Coordinates of C-alpha atoms in Angstrom, one line a residue:
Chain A
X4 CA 317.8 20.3 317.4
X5 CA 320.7 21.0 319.9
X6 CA 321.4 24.6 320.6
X7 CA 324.2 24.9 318.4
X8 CA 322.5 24.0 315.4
X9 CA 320.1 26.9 316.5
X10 CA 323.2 29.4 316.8
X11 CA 324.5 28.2 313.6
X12 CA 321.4 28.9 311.9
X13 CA 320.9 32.1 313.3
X14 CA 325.0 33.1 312.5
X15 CA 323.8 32.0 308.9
X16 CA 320.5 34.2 308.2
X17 CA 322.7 37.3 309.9
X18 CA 325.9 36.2 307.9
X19 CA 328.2 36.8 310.9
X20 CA 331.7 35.3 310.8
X21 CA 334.1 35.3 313.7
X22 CA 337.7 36.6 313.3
X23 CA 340.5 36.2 315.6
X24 CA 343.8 38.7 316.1
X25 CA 346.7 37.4 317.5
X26 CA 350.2 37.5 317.1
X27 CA 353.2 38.6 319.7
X28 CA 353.1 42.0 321.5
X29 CA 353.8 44.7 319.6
X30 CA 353.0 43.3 316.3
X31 CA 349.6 45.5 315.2
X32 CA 347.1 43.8 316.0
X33 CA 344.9 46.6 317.5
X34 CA 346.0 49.2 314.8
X35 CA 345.0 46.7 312.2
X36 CA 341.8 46.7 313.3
X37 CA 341.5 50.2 314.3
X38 CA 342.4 50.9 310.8
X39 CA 340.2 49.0 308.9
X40 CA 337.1 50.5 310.8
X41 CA 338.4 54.1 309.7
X42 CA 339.0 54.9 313.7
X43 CA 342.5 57.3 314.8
X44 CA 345.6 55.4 314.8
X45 CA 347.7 57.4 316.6
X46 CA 346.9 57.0 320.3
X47 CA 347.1 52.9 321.2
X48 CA 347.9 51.8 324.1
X49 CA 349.1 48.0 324.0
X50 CA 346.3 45.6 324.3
X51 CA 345.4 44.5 327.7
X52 CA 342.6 42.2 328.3
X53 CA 341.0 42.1 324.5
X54 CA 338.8 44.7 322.1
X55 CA 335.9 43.6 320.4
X56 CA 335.1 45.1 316.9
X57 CA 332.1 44.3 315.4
X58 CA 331.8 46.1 311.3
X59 CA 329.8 45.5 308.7
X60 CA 332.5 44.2 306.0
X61 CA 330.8 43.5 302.2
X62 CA 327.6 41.9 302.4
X63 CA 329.0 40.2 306.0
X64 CA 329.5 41.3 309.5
X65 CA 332.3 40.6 310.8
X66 CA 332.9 40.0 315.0
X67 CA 336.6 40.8 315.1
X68 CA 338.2 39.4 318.5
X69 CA 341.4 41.2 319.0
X70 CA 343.5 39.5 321.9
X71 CA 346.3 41.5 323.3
X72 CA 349.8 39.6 322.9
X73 CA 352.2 40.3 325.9
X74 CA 353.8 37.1 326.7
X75 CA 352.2 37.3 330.6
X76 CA 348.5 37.2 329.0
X77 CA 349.2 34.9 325.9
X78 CA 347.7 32.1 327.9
X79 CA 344.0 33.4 327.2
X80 CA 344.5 33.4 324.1
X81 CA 342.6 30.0 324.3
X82 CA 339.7 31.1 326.1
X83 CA 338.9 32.8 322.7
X84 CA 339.0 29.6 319.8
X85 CA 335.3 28.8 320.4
X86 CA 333.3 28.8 316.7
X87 CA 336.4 30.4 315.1
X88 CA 335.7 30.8 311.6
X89 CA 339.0 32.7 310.4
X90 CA 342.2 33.7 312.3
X91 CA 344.6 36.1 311.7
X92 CA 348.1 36.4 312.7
X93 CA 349.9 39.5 313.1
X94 CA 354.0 39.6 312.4
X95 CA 356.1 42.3 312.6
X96 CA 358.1 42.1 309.8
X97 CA 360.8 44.3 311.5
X98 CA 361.0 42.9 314.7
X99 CA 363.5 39.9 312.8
X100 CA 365.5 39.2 316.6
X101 CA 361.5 37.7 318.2
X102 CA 360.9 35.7 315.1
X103 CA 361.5 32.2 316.4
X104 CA 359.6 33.3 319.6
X105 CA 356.8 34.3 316.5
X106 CA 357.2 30.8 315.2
X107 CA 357.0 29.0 318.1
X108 CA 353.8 30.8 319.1
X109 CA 351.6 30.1 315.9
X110 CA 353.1 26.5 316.0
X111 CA 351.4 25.9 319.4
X112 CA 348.0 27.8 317.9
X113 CA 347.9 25.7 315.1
X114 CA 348.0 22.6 317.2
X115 CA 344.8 23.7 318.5
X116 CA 342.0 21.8 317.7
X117 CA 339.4 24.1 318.0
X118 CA 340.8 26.3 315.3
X119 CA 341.3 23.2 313.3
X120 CA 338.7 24.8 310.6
X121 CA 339.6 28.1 311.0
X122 CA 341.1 29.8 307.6
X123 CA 344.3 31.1 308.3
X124 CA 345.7 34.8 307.3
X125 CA 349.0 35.8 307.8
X126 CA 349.6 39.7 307.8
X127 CA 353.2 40.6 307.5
X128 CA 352.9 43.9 309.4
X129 CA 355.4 47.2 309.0
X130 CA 356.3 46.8 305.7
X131 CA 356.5 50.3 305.6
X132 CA 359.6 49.9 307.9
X133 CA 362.6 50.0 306.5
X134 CA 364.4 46.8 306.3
X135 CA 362.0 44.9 307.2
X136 CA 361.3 40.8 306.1
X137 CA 359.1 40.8 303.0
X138 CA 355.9 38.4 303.0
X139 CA 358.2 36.0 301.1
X140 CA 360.7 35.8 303.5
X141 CA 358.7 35.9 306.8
X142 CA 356.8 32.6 305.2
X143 CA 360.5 31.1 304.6
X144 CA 360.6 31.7 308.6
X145 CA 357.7 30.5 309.4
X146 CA 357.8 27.6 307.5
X147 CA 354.3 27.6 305.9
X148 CA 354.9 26.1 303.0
X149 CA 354.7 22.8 306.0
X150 CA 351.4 23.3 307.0
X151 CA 348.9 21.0 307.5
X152 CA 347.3 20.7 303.3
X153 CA 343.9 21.0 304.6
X154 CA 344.7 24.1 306.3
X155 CA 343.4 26.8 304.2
X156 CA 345.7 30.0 304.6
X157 CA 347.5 32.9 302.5
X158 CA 350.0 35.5 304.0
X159 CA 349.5 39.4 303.0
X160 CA 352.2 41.6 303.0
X161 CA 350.5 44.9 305.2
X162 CA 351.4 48.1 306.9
X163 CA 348.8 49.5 309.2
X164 CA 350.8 52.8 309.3
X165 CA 349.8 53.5 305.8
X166 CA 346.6 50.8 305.4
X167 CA 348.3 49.0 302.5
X168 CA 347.0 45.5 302.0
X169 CA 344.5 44.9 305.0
X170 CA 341.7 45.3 302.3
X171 CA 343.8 42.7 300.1
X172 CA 344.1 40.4 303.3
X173 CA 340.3 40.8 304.6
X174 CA 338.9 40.3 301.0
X175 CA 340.9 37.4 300.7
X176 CA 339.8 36.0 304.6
X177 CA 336.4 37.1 304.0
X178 CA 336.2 35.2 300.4
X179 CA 337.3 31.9 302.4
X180 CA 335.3 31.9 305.1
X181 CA 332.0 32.1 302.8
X182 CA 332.9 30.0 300.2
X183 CA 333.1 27.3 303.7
X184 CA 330.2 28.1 305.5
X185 CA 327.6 29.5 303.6
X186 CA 328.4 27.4 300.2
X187 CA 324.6 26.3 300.8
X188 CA 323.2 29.6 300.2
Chain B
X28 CA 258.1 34.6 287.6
X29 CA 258.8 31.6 285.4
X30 CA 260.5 33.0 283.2
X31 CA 263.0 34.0 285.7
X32 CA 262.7 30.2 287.4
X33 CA 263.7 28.8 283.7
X34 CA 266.9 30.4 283.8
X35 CA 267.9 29.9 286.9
X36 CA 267.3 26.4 286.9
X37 CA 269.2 26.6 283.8
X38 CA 271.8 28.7 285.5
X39 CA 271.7 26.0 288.5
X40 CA 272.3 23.6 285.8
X41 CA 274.7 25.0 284.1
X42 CA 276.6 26.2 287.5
X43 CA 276.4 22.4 288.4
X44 CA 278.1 21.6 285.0
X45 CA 280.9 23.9 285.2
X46 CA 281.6 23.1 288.9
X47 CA 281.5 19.5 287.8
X48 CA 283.8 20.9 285.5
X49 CA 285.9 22.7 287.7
X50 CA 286.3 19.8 289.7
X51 CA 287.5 17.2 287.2
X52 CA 289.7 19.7 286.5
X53 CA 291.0 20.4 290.0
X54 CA 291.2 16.4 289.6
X55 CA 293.4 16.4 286.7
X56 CA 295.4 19.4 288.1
X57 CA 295.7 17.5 291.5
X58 CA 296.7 13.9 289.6
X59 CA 298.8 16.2 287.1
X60 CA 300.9 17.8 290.3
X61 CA 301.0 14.4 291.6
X62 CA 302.5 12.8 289.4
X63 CA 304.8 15.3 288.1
X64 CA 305.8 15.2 291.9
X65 CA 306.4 11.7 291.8
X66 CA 308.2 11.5 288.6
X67 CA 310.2 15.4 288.6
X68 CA 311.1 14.9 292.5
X69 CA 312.9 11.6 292.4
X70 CA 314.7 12.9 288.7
X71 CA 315.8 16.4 289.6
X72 CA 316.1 16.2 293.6
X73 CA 316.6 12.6 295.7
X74 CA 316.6 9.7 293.8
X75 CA 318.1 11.4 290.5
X76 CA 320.9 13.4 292.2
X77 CA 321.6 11.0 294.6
X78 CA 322.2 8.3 292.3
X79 CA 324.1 10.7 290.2
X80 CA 325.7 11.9 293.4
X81 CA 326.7 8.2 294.7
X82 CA 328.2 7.3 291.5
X83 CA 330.5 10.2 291.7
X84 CA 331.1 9.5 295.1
X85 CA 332.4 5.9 294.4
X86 CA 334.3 6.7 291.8
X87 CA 336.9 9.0 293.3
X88 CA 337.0 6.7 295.8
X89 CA 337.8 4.3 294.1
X90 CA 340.5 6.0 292.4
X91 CA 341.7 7.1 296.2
X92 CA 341.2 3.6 297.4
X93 CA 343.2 2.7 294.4
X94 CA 346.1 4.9 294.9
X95 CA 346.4 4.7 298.7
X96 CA 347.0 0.8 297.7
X97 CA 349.8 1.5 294.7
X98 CA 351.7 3.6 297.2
X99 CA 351.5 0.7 299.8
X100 CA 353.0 -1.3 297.3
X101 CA 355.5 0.7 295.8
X102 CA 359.5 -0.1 296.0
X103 CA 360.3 3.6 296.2
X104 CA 358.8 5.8 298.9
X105 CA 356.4 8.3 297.6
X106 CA 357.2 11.8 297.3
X107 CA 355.4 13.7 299.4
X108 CA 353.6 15.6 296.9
X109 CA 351.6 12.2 295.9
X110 CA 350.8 12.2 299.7
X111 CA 349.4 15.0 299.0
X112 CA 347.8 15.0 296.1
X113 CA 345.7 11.9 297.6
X114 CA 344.9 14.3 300.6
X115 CA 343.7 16.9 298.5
X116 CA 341.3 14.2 297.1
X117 CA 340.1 13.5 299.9
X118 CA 339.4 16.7 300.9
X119 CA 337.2 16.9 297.4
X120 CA 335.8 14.4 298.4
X121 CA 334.3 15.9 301.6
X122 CA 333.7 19.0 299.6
X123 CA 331.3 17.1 297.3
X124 CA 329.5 15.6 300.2
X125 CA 328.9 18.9 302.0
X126 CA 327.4 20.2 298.7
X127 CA 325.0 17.5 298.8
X128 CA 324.5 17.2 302.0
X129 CA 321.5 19.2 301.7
X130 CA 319.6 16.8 299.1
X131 CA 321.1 13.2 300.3
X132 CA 319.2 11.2 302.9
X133 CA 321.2 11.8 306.2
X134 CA 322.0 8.1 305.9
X135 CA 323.9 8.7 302.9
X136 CA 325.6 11.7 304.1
X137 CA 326.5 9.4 307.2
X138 CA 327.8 6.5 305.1
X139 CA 330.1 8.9 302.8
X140 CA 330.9 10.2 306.1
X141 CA 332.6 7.9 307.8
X142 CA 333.7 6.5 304.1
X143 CA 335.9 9.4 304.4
X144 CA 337.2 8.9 307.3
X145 CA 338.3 5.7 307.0
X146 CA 339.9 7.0 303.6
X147 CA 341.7 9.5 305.4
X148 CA 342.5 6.7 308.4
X149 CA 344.0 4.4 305.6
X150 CA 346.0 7.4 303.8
X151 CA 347.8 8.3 307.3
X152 CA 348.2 4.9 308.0
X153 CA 349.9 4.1 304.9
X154 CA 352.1 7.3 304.6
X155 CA 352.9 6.3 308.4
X156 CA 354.0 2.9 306.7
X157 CA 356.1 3.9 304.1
X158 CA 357.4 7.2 305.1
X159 CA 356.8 8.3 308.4
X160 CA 355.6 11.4 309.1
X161 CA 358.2 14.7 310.3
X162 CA 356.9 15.9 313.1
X163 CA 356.4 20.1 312.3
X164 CA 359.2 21.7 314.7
X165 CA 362.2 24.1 314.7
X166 CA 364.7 21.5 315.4
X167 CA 366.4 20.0 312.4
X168 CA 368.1 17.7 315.2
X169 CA 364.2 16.6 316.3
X170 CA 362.8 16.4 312.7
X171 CA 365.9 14.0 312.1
X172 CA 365.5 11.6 315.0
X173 CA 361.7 11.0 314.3
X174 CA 362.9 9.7 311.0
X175 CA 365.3 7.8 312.0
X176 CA 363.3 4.7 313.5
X177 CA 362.0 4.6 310.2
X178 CA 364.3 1.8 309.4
X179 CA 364.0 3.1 306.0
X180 CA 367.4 4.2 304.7
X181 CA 365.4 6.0 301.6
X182 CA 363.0 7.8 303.7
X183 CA 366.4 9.6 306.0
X184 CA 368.0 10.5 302.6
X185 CA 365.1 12.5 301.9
X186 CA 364.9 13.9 305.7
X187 CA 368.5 14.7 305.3
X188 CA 367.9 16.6 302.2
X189 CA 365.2 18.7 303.8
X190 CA 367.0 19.7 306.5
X191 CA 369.9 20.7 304.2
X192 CA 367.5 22.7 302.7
X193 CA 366.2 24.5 305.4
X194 CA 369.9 24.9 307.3
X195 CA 370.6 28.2 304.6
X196 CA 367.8 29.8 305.9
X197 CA 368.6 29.8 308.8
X198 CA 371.7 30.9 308.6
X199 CA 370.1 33.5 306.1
X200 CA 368.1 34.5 308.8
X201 CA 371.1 34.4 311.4
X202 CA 372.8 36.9 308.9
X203 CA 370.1 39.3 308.9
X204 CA 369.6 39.5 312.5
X205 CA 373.5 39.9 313.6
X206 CA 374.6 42.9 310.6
X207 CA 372.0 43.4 308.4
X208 CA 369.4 45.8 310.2
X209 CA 370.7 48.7 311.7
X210 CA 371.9 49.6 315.3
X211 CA 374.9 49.1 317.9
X212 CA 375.4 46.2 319.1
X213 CA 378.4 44.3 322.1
X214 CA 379.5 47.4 323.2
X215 CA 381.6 47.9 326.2
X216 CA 381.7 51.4 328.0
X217 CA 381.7 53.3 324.6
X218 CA 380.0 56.6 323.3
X219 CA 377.3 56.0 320.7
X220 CA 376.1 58.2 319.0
X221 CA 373.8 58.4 315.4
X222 CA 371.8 61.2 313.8
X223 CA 368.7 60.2 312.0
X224 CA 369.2 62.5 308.9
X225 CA 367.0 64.9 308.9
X226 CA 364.9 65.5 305.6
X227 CA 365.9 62.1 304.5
X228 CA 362.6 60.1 304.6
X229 CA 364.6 56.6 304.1
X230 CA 366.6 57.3 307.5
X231 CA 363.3 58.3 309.5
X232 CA 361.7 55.0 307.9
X233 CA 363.8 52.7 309.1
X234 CA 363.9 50.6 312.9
X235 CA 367.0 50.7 315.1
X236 CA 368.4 48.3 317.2
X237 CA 370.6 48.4 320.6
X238 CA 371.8 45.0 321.2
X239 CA 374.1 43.7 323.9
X240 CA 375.4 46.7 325.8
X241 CA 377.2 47.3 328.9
X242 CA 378.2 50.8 330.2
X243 CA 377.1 52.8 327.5
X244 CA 376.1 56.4 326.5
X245 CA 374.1 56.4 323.3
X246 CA 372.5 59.2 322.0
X247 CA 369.6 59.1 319.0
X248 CA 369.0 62.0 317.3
X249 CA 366.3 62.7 314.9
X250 CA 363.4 60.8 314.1
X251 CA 362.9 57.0 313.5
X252 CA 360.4 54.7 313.7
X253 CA 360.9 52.0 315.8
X254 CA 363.5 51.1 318.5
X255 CA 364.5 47.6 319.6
X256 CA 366.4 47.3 322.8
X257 CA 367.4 44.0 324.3
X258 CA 369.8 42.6 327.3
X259 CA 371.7 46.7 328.2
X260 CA 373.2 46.8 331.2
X261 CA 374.2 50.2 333.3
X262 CA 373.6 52.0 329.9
X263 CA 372.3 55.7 329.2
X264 CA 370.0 55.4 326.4
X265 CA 368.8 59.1 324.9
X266 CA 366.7 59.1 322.4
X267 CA 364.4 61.7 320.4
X268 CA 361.2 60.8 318.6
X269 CA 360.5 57.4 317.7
X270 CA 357.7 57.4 315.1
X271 CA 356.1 54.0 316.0
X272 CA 356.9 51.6 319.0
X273 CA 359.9 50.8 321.3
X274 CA 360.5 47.2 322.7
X275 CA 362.7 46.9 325.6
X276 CA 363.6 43.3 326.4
X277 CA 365.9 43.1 328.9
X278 CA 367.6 45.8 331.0
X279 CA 369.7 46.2 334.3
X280 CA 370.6 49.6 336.0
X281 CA 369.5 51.6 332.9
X282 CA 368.8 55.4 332.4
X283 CA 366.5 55.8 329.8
X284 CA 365.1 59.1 328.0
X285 CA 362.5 58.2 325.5
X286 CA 359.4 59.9 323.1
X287 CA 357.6 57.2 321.7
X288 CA 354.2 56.2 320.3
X289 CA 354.2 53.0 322.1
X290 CA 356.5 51.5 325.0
X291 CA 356.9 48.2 326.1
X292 CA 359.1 47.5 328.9
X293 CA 360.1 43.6 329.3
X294 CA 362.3 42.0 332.2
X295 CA 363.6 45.3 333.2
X296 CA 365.4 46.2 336.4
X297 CA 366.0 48.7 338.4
X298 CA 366.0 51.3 336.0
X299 CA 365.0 55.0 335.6
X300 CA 362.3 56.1 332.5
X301 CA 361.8 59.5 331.3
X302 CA 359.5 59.3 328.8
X303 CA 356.9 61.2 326.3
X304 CA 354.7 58.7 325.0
X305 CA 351.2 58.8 323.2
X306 CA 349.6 55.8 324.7
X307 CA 350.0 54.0 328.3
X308 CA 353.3 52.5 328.8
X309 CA 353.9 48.7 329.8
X310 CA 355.9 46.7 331.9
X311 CA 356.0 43.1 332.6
X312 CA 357.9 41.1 334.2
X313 CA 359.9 44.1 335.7
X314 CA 360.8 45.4 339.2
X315 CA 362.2 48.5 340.3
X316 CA 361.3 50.4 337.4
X317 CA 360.5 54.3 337.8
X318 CA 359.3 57.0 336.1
X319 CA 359.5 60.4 335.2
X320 CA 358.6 63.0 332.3
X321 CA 360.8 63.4 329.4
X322 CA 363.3 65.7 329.5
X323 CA 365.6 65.7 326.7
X324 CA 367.2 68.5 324.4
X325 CA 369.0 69.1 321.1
X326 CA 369.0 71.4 318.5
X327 CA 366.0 70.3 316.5
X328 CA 364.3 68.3 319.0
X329 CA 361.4 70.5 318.9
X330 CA 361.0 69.8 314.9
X331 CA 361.9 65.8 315.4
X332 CA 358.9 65.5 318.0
X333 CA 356.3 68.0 315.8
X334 CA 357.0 65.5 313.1
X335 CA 356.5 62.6 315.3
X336 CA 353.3 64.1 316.6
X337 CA 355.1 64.1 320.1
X338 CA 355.3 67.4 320.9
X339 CA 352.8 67.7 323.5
X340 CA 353.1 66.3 326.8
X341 CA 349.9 64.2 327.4
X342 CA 350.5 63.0 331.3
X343 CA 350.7 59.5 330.0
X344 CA 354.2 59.1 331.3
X345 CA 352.6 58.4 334.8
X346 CA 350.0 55.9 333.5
X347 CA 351.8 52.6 333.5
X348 CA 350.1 49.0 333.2
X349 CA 351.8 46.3 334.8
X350 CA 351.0 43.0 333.2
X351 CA 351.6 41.1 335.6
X352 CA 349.6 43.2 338.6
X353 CA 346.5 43.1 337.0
X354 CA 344.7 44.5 340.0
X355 CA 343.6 47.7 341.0
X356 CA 345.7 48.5 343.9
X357 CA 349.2 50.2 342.7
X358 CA 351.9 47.4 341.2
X359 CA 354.7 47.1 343.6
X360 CA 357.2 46.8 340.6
X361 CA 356.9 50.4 339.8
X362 CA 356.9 53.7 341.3
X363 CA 356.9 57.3 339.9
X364 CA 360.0 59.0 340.1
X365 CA 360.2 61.5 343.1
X366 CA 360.9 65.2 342.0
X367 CA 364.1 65.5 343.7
X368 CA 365.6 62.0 342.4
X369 CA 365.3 63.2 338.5
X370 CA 367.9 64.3 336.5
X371 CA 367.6 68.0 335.4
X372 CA 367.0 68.8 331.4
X373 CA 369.7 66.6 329.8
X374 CA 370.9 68.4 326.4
X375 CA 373.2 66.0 323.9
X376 CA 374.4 68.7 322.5
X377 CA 376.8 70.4 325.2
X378 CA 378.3 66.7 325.3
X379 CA 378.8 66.6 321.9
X380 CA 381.0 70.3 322.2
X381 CA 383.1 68.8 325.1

């Protein structure tokens, strides 16, 4: 029995799952998180280096990786794909002028192998902004609807500000991620 | 004493008898367990399910196998929905194995392994045959020449058509970003200036741009929540209390006067910031930038920053992180502002009067 079987095994019994934040600079990443664990919003400094969240979520715990997103540090964001089991991307829906940058980021991320398996949400942060791109929309962009068929993903429509739809978004991710791994149980 | 011998030879006897008893039954109980393992195993667990399980298995790929082939052979290219609809099969397929994987002999769960593989081999190398696949990218231009070899002149009508398709939104989007969403933009050595009504949650809820400006004054009053800024040059940007973040992407010879949540400062040179701001500020890929407390007034500033939870000064102004001087000696691509250099309290308002 190699080593990873072992780990496997163990990440089974204790029900862990491994989440991934990305997503440009400036998109909420860390407030998302910050906000589903019930922690104070209001002082967050952007992301440098990476957080690590680890909350008990349903019957699951869930090791949230949050990976800060400034252009200078976006090339570490592949130290972090290892035993992925769901990622999440981060758009601000108001930010509409860095969208292609937005597009061509998660292209290059879904490329990667290692995240082949990896179930795919898609929060479409700020939509408590005014005039910002609904989830609709921001998939339109984004171009989803080309995705690879296998891959399994759903976008949310969010706003961290107010905590509207991370539940909807999680319980969704959450959902996914079980129904792959521990379908045995 | 005899009397007691009878009965417990009798009771030897009879202990004999019953464990002779006992033991035939343990006999019968072992042969029962036996061969109920030998006939309920095989039914319910291995033999049964696998059968049942290899039979399923074949089938749909069969029907797979069979498909793949009647697209080979079609006149017409398939749409790409039948593409998919066979790779969603296939994917079924695996499904069905990993939920048996836990009953099937590994070599069976090898063998539908690699079954499924080569299904999936055969699938992208006939769609590859008949219509080749788009490469996923931003260019229509790219998307069109990597159909193009396809020899096929069926297969570029139906690139053609996509790319129509996508062309509107684009431009949709194109629309959207130039005049849809508020803010100034290609100014030339003008005065701007734009109160956030006050009272009026709709105006504070909204984002503001500043696009594209040389030699400007602009002057934001009131609250709003976020505040894009890209490529200003020799501008003077006053602003009072952004709700949420403020992304600066590109700036040259730039005063700014800022009370934000968040700052990000991107490719920004030789410019002056005097800001408020909740959490540490960034800059990357800047030079040249200083710093300073804010130092703005207006009538109602006081009330715009109390609602923007800005109205204490928390020192953070000072606390910059360079991304790209991740060490701990002090980045040479920003310096603190020295007392004397700063600008005294700026008000908007006596400007407005003049």
């Amino acid at each position: 029995m190699g080593l990873l079987s072992i780990i496997r095994k163990i990440k089974r019994k204790e029900k862990e799952m491994r989440i991934l934040m990305v997503g440009l600079d400036n998109s909420g990443k860390t407030t998302i998180v910050m906000k589903i664990n019930g922690e104070d919003t209001s002082v967050i400094s952007p992301t440098l280096g990476f957080n690590i969240k680890t909350m008990a979520y349903q019957k699951y715990t869930l090791n949230i990786w949050d990976v800060g997103g400034q252009r200078t540090i976006r090339s570490y964001w592949r130290n972090y794909f290892e035993q992925t089991d769901g990622l999440v991307w981060v758009v601000d829906s108001s930010d509409l002028r860095r969208l292609d940058d937005c597009k061509y980021e998660l292209d290059n991320l879904l490329k990667e192998e290692r995240l082949s398996g990896a179930s795919l949400l898609i929060f479409a942060n700020k939509q408590d902004i005014q005039g910002s791109l609904s989830p609709d929309e921001i998939a339109k962009v984004l171009y989803l609807d080309a995705m690879d068929k296998s891959r399994h993903w759903k976008i949310v429509g969010c706003s961290a500000f107010t905590g509207e739809g991370l539940l909807e978004g999680f319980d969704w991710m959450v959902q996914d991620i079980a129904s792959r791994i521990y379908m045995l149980d | 004493m005899e009397d007691n011998e009878q009965p417990s030879h009798d009771s030897a006897a009879t202990a004999a008898a019953a464990l002779e008893q006992k033991h035939a039954a343990m006999l019968e109980r072992l042969a029962n367990r036996h061969q109920s393992r030998a006939t309920a195993k095989p039914d319910s667990n291995s033999s049964g399910s696998t059968q049942s399980f290899l039979s399923q298995f074949s089938q749909s790929k069969l029907s797979i196998d069979d498909q793949i082939s009647r697209i080979r052979t079609q006149p017409n290219p398939p749409q790409k929905a039948e593409l998919e609809a066979i790779s969603l099969g296939i994917s079924a397929l695996e499904k069905l194995v990993a939920e048996h994987s836990y009953l099937l002999p590994p070599y069976e769960v090898r063998n539908s392994l690699t079954a499924i593989t080569h299904l999936r081999q055969t699938l992208d190398d006939a769609s590859a045959a008949v219509a080749p696949k788009k490469k996923f990218s931003f260019k229509n231009k790219s998307s069109k020449k990597s159909a193009a070899p396809a020899s096929d002149q069926k297969s570029e009508v139906v690139s053609e058509v996509e790319s129509n398709k996508t062309n509107p939104r684009l431009g949709k989007l194109g629309l959207m970003d130039s005049s849809a969403a508020p803010g100034f933009r290609n100014k030339d050595k003008e005065e701007l200036e734009m109160e956030f009504n006050r009272g009026e949650v709709d105006a504070r809820n909204g984002e503001f741009t500043l696009s594209n400006l040389r030699d400007c004054e602009v002057r934001l009053k009131g609250c709003l929540r976020a505040l894009f800024v890209d490529n200003v040059v020799k501008c003077k940007v006053y602003v009072g209390a952004v709700m949420g973040s403020v992304l600066i992407e590109g700036a040259e010879g730039c005063v700014f006067v800022l009370a934000s949540h968040q700052i990000r400062i991107h490719n920004a040179k030789k410019c002056s910031f005097y800001l408020r701001v909740r959490s540490r500020p960034i800059i990357e890929d800047s030079n040249g930038v200083r710093f300073a407390p804010y130092c703005l007034s207006y009538r109602g500033i006081e009330e715009d920053l109390a609602e923007a939870n800005l109205d204490e000064e928390t020192g953070n102004w000072a606390n910059v992180d360079d991304f790209r001087w991740l060490r701990a000696l002090q980045s040479p691509n920003w310096s603190l502002l020295p007392e004397h250099d700063r600008v005294g309290m700026l008000n908007t308002d006596k400007k407005n009067e003049k």
